[in-house]
Amino acid sequence: MLKNERFQIILDLLADKGTVTVKDIMNSLNVSDMTVRRDLTELDNLGKLKRIHGGAQSISLYKSEELSHVEKKEIHMEEKEEAAKYAAQFIHSNDTIFLGPGTTIELLATYIENPDLRIVTNSLPVFNIFQNKDEIYEIYLIGGGYRRRTGAFIGNIANDALKKFKIGKTFISVNGINNESIMTANIDEGLTQKIVLDNSQEKYIVMDHHKFNKEDFYEFYSLQNITGVITDSKISKELEKKYNEYTIVYSYGKSSKN
């Protein structure tokens, strides 16, 4: 096997797992320990991965900065569209739903067609999508401190209000999931979402597959307590198998896993 082929396989493993051990790579490539360590050192020097004790870590595992609302609208749009369109199928007439902030959830809002819904949100962009449909929906916008970066209302006022709501189905997006840890960039936003999830019968994360094996600043919930993750069709079999150990992964165009 050529060196460039080994490099690509190593990077593909990191994309799926976030971190890999030397032994994992040896088994995948059927090469010696010395060859793997040499390859990892070279890839580290090229800035393609981060060398750690006993293996390597993806350089994209941890997000060092939070993208703005506008920036998020420019990336992975096809995958977000798929996940959002699929998530809309989980919503039925007479449901009480919560829609969190984020560009994927905004897309979900545009696909909702069921009448007679009770909709609760702390997202101003999501509210704006429904504000002229008050004859079809019962709409509640939760107020509080406004966070311009995501268009969300958060903080004590929002949290105190949300503690009084009992939600049938909650749909949120996140900045990253790594193993059972669900993460976001802002503590207050995470705390608000935790309250909603705790008060919901069904809890769904809607996100593109690129957010698996990613970390961010604040861990606010466990994936084992989530009803399911709704994602796009490009998720790999390896990722799907890994995260089905924690919850149900629903991928667009595929049957759900039990």
GROMACS .gro file of C-alpha atoms in nm:
model
  258
    1MET     CA    1   0.000   0.000   0.000
    2LEU     CA    2   0.133   0.344  -0.095
    3LYS     CA    3   0.201   0.601   0.174
    4ASN     CA    4  -0.064   0.841   0.045
    5GLU     CA    5  -0.320   0.561   0.059
    6ARG     CA    6  -0.226   0.490   0.421
    7PHE     CA    7  -0.255   0.860   0.502
    8GLN     CA    8  -0.607   0.877   0.357
    9ILE     CA    9  -0.723   0.570   0.550
   10ILE     CA   10  -0.585   0.716   0.875
   11LEU     CA   11  -0.762   1.047   0.813
   12ASP     CA   12  -1.086   0.865   0.728
   13LEU     CA   13  -1.063   0.672   1.055
   14LEU     CA   14  -1.018   0.998   1.245
   15ALA     CA   15  -1.314   1.155   1.067
   16ASP     CA   16  -1.534   0.869   1.185
   17LYS     CA   17  -1.396   0.819   1.536
   18GLY     CA   18  -1.239   1.149   1.643
   19THR     CA   19  -0.949   0.965   1.806
   20VAL     CA   20  -0.772   0.642   1.709
   21THR     CA   21  -0.503   0.430   1.869
   22VAL     CA   22  -0.190   0.299   1.703
   23LYS     CA   23  -0.333  -0.051   1.741
   24ASP     CA   24  -0.655   0.051   1.560
   25ILE     CA   25  -0.452   0.177   1.266
   26MET     CA   26  -0.225  -0.129   1.262
   27ASN     CA   27  -0.532  -0.353   1.239
   28SER     CA   28  -0.689  -0.144   0.963
   29LEU     CA   29  -0.374  -0.115   0.751
   30ASN     CA   30  -0.208  -0.446   0.839
   31VAL     CA   31   0.125  -0.271   0.889
   32SER     CA   32   0.382  -0.254   1.168
   33ASP     CA   33   0.379  -0.037   1.478
   34MET     CA   34   0.683   0.149   1.345
   35THR     CA   35   0.513   0.233   1.015
   36VAL     CA   36   0.204   0.368   1.191
   37ARG     CA   37   0.403   0.586   1.429
   38ARG     CA   38   0.609   0.722   1.140
   39ASP     CA   39   0.293   0.802   0.943
   40LEU     CA   40   0.131   0.974   1.241
   41THR     CA   41   0.438   1.187   1.302
   42GLU     CA   42   0.446   1.296   0.939
   43LEU     CA   43   0.073   1.375   0.935
   44ASP     CA   44   0.115   1.571   1.257
   45ASN     CA   45   0.398   1.774   1.100
   46LEU     CA   46   0.173   1.842   0.800
   47GLY     CA   47  -0.101   1.973   1.031
   48LYS     CA   48  -0.345   1.696   0.931
   49LEU     CA   49  -0.393   1.554   1.281
   50LYS     CA   50  -0.284   1.596   1.643
   51ARG     CA   51  -0.045   1.334   1.779
   52ILE     CA   52  -0.143   1.211   2.127
   53HIS     CA   53  -0.007   0.939   2.355
   54GLY     CA   54  -0.077   0.602   2.196
   55GLY     CA   55  -0.248   0.736   1.886
   56ALA     CA   56  -0.388   1.047   1.719
   57GLN     CA   57  -0.674   1.293   1.744
   58SER     CA   58  -0.863   1.473   1.470
   59ILE     CA   59  -0.777   1.842   1.449
   60SER     CA   60  -1.149   1.914   1.408
   61LEU     CA   61  -1.255   1.727   1.723
   62TYR     CA   62  -1.275   2.047   1.927
   63LYS     CA   63  -1.416   2.373   1.795
   64SER     CA   64  -1.200   2.666   1.902
   65GLU     CA   65  -1.454   2.931   1.802
   66GLU     CA   66  -1.829   2.951   1.758
   67LEU     CA   67  -1.954   3.035   1.411
   68SER     CA   68  -2.206   3.315   1.378
   69HIS     CA   69  -2.567   3.256   1.273
   70VAL     CA   70  -2.488   3.387   0.925
   71GLU     CA   71  -2.176   3.169   0.892
   72LYS     CA   72  -2.369   2.857   0.995
   73LYS     CA   73  -2.616   2.920   0.714
   74GLU     CA   74  -2.336   2.876   0.462
   75ILE     CA   75  -2.207   2.531   0.562
   76HIS     CA   76  -2.337   2.176   0.509
   77MET     CA   77  -2.670   2.306   0.382
   78GLU     CA   78  -2.760   1.994   0.183
   79GLU     CA   79  -2.711   1.774   0.489
   80LYS     CA   80  -2.903   2.016   0.713
   81GLU     CA   81  -3.191   2.022   0.465
   82GLU     CA   82  -3.211   1.642   0.467
   83ALA     CA   83  -3.207   1.617   0.845
   84ALA     CA   84  -3.466   1.895   0.883
   85LYS     CA   85  -3.698   1.748   0.621
   86TYR     CA   86  -3.681   1.408   0.789
   87ALA     CA   87  -3.741   1.553   1.135
   88ALA     CA   88  -4.066   1.714   1.017
   89GLN     CA   89  -4.206   1.361   0.974
   90PHE     CA   90  -4.183   1.311   1.352
   91ILE     CA   91  -4.434   1.591   1.412
   92HIS     CA   92  -4.810   1.523   1.406
   93SER     CA   93  -5.123   1.731   1.441
   94ASN     CA   94  -5.214   1.827   1.799
   95ASP     CA   95  -4.853   1.783   1.918
   96THR     CA   96  -4.699   2.024   2.165
   97ILE     CA   97  -4.346   2.084   2.041
   98PHE     CA   98  -4.043   2.290   2.137
   99LEU     CA   99  -3.811   2.416   1.865
  100GLY     CA  100  -3.469   2.537   1.979
  101PRO     CA  101  -3.231   2.781   1.813
  102GLY     CA  102  -3.006   2.700   1.519
  103THR     CA  103  -3.009   2.701   1.142
  104THR     CA  104  -3.109   2.333   1.116
  105ILE     CA  105  -3.412   2.388   1.339
  106GLU     CA  106  -3.505   2.694   1.133
  107LEU     CA  107  -3.506   2.470   0.827
  108LEU     CA  108  -3.721   2.220   1.017
  109ALA     CA  109  -3.971   2.498   1.089
  110THR     CA  110  -4.014   2.563   0.717
  111TYR     CA  111  -4.106   2.196   0.657
  112ILE     CA  112  -4.375   2.177   0.924
  113GLU     CA  113  -4.719   2.154   0.762
  114ASN     CA  114  -4.932   1.985   1.028
  115PRO     CA  115  -5.222   2.197   1.156
  116ASP     CA  116  -5.327   2.239   1.519
  117LEU     CA  117  -4.983   2.244   1.675
  118ARG     CA  118  -4.880   2.412   1.997
  119ILE     CA  119  -4.532   2.552   1.926
  120VAL     CA  120  -4.294   2.681   2.195
  121THR     CA  121  -3.961   2.837   2.102
  122ASN     CA  122  -3.689   3.060   2.243
  123SER     CA  123  -3.557   3.132   1.893
  124LEU     CA  124  -3.649   3.463   1.733
  125PRO     CA  125  -3.575   3.336   1.376
  126VAL     CA  126  -3.797   3.031   1.435
  127PHE     CA  127  -4.076   3.252   1.576
  128ASN     CA  128  -4.055   3.479   1.273
  129ILE     CA  129  -4.126   3.181   1.046
  130PHE     CA  130  -4.456   3.115   1.229
  131GLN     CA  131  -4.563   3.464   1.335
  132ASN     CA  132  -4.815   3.507   1.052
  133LYS     CA  133  -4.960   3.159   1.101
  134ASP     CA  134  -5.129   3.215   1.436
  135GLU     CA  135  -5.464   3.098   1.293
  136ILE     CA  136  -5.309   2.754   1.233
  137TYR     CA  137  -5.079   2.727   1.533
  138GLU     CA  138  -5.077   2.820   1.901
  139ILE     CA  139  -4.737   2.993   1.929
  140TYR     CA  140  -4.535   3.084   2.239
  141LEU     CA  141  -4.213   3.284   2.218
  142ILE     CA  142  -4.006   3.257   2.537
  143GLY     CA  143  -3.839   3.584   2.632
  144GLY     CA  144  -3.521   3.652   2.825
  145GLY     CA  145  -3.172   3.779   2.758
  146TYR     CA  146  -3.118   3.795   2.382
  147ARG     CA  147  -2.812   3.623   2.235
  148ARG     CA  148  -2.756   3.776   1.892
  149ARG     CA  149  -2.506   3.510   1.781
  150THR     CA  150  -2.778   3.243   1.767
  151GLY     CA  151  -3.097   3.451   1.785
  152ALA     CA  152  -3.196   3.279   2.111
  153PHE     CA  153  -3.350   3.409   2.432
  154ILE     CA  154  -3.171   3.260   2.733
  155GLY     CA  155  -3.095   3.324   3.101
  156ASN     CA  156  -3.301   3.323   3.418
  157ILE     CA  157  -3.618   3.473   3.269
  158ALA     CA  158  -3.628   3.215   2.990
  159ASN     CA  159  -3.539   2.931   3.226
  160ASP     CA  160  -3.803   3.022   3.486
  161ALA     CA  161  -4.070   3.029   3.214
  162LEU     CA  162  -3.963   2.701   3.057
  163LYS     CA  163  -3.963   2.518   3.390
  164LYS     CA  164  -4.344   2.555   3.389
  165PHE     CA  165  -4.396   2.396   3.046
  166LYS     CA  166  -4.454   2.028   2.977
  167ILE     CA  167  -4.351   1.951   2.620
  168GLY     CA  168  -4.451   1.652   2.410
  169LYS     CA  169  -4.161   1.662   2.165
  170THR     CA  170  -3.848   1.877   2.172
  171PHE     CA  171  -3.626   1.934   1.869
  172ILE     CA  172  -3.286   2.097   1.922
  173SER     CA  173  -2.961   2.123   1.733
  174VAL     CA  174  -2.617   2.112   1.893
  175ASN     CA  175  -2.257   2.204   1.815
  176GLY     CA  176  -2.117   1.858   1.871
  177ILE     CA  177  -2.165   1.507   2.007
  178ASN     CA  178  -1.873   1.295   2.121
  179ASN     CA  179  -1.961   0.955   2.263
  180GLU     CA  180  -2.246   1.026   2.508
  181SER     CA  181  -2.157   1.396   2.560
  182ILE     CA  182  -2.383   1.658   2.398
  183MET     CA  183  -2.212   1.995   2.368
  184THR     CA  184  -2.267   2.357   2.281
  185ALA     CA  185  -2.060   2.676   2.279
  186ASN     CA  186  -2.249   2.877   2.542
  187ILE     CA  187  -2.323   2.776   2.902
  188ASP     CA  188  -2.648   2.973   2.934
  189GLU     CA  189  -2.781   2.836   2.607
  190GLY     CA  190  -2.695   2.484   2.718
  191LEU     CA  191  -2.868   2.528   3.054
  192THR     CA  192  -3.184   2.653   2.882
  193GLN     CA  193  -3.189   2.353   2.649
  194LYS     CA  194  -3.132   2.115   2.941
  195ILE     CA  195  -3.442   2.248   3.117
  196VAL     CA  196  -3.654   2.195   2.806
  197LEU     CA  197  -3.519   1.844   2.750
  198ASP     CA  198  -3.586   1.749   3.112
  199ASN     CA  199  -3.949   1.862   3.072
  200SER     CA  200  -4.008   1.676   2.743
  201GLN     CA  201  -4.158   1.333   2.682
  202GLU     CA  202  -3.964   1.286   2.356
  203LYS     CA  203  -3.625   1.449   2.300
  204TYR     CA  204  -3.472   1.476   1.951
  205ILE     CA  205  -3.146   1.621   1.825
  206VAL     CA  206  -3.157   1.731   1.462
  207MET     CA  207  -2.815   1.780   1.304
  208ASP     CA  208  -2.594   1.707   1.006
  209HIS     CA  209  -2.357   1.412   1.038
  210HIS     CA  210  -2.049   1.636   1.053
  211LYS     CA  211  -2.130   1.711   1.418
  212PHE     CA  212  -2.071   1.354   1.534
  213ASN     CA  213  -1.734   1.301   1.704
  214LYS     CA  214  -1.705   1.677   1.767
  215GLU     CA  215  -1.662   1.862   2.095
  216ASP     CA  216  -1.738   2.215   2.208
  217PHE     CA  217  -1.701   2.424   2.522
  218TYR     CA  218  -1.993   2.308   2.739
  219GLU     CA  219  -2.140   1.960   2.791
  220PHE     CA  220  -2.504   1.999   2.891
  221TYR     CA  221  -2.674   1.660   2.837
  222SER     CA  222  -2.617   1.287   2.796
  223LEU     CA  223  -2.699   1.118   2.467
  224GLN     CA  224  -2.828   0.817   2.661
  225ASN     CA  225  -3.121   1.033   2.776
  226ILE     CA  226  -3.214   1.141   2.422
  227THR     CA  227  -3.499   0.971   2.231
  228GLY     CA  228  -3.310   0.989   1.903
  229VAL     CA  229  -3.072   1.178   1.675
  230ILE     CA  230  -3.212   1.272   1.333
  231THR     CA  231  -2.944   1.321   1.072
  232ASP     CA  232  -2.870   1.311   0.699
  233SER     CA  233  -2.808   1.021   0.463
  234LYS     CA  234  -2.431   1.075   0.441
  235ILE     CA  235  -2.359   0.937   0.788
  236SER     CA  236  -2.118   0.643   0.765
  237LYS     CA  237  -2.212   0.294   0.880
  238GLU     CA  238  -1.936   0.317   1.142
  239LEU     CA  239  -2.075   0.635   1.293
  240GLU     CA  240  -2.429   0.502   1.284
  241LYS     CA  241  -2.326   0.181   1.459
  242LYS     CA  242  -2.124   0.369   1.722
  243TYR     CA  243  -2.400   0.611   1.818
  244ASN     CA  244  -2.678   0.353   1.808
  245GLU     CA  245  -2.509   0.223   2.124
  246TYR     CA  246  -2.627   0.540   2.303
  247THR     CA  247  -2.963   0.617   2.139
  248ILE     CA  248  -3.151   0.562   1.811
  249VAL     CA  249  -2.993   0.723   1.506
  250TYR     CA  250  -3.249   0.813   1.240
  251SER     CA  251  -3.080   0.884   0.907
  252TYR     CA  252  -3.261   1.035   0.609
  253GLY     CA  253  -3.354   0.778   0.347
  254LYS     CA  254  -3.282   0.479   0.573
  255SER     CA  255  -3.494   0.275   0.809
  256SER     CA  256  -3.462   0.351   1.181
  257LYS     CA  257  -3.254   0.128   1.408
  258ASN     CA  258  -3.382  -0.051   1.714
   0.00000   0.00000   0.00000
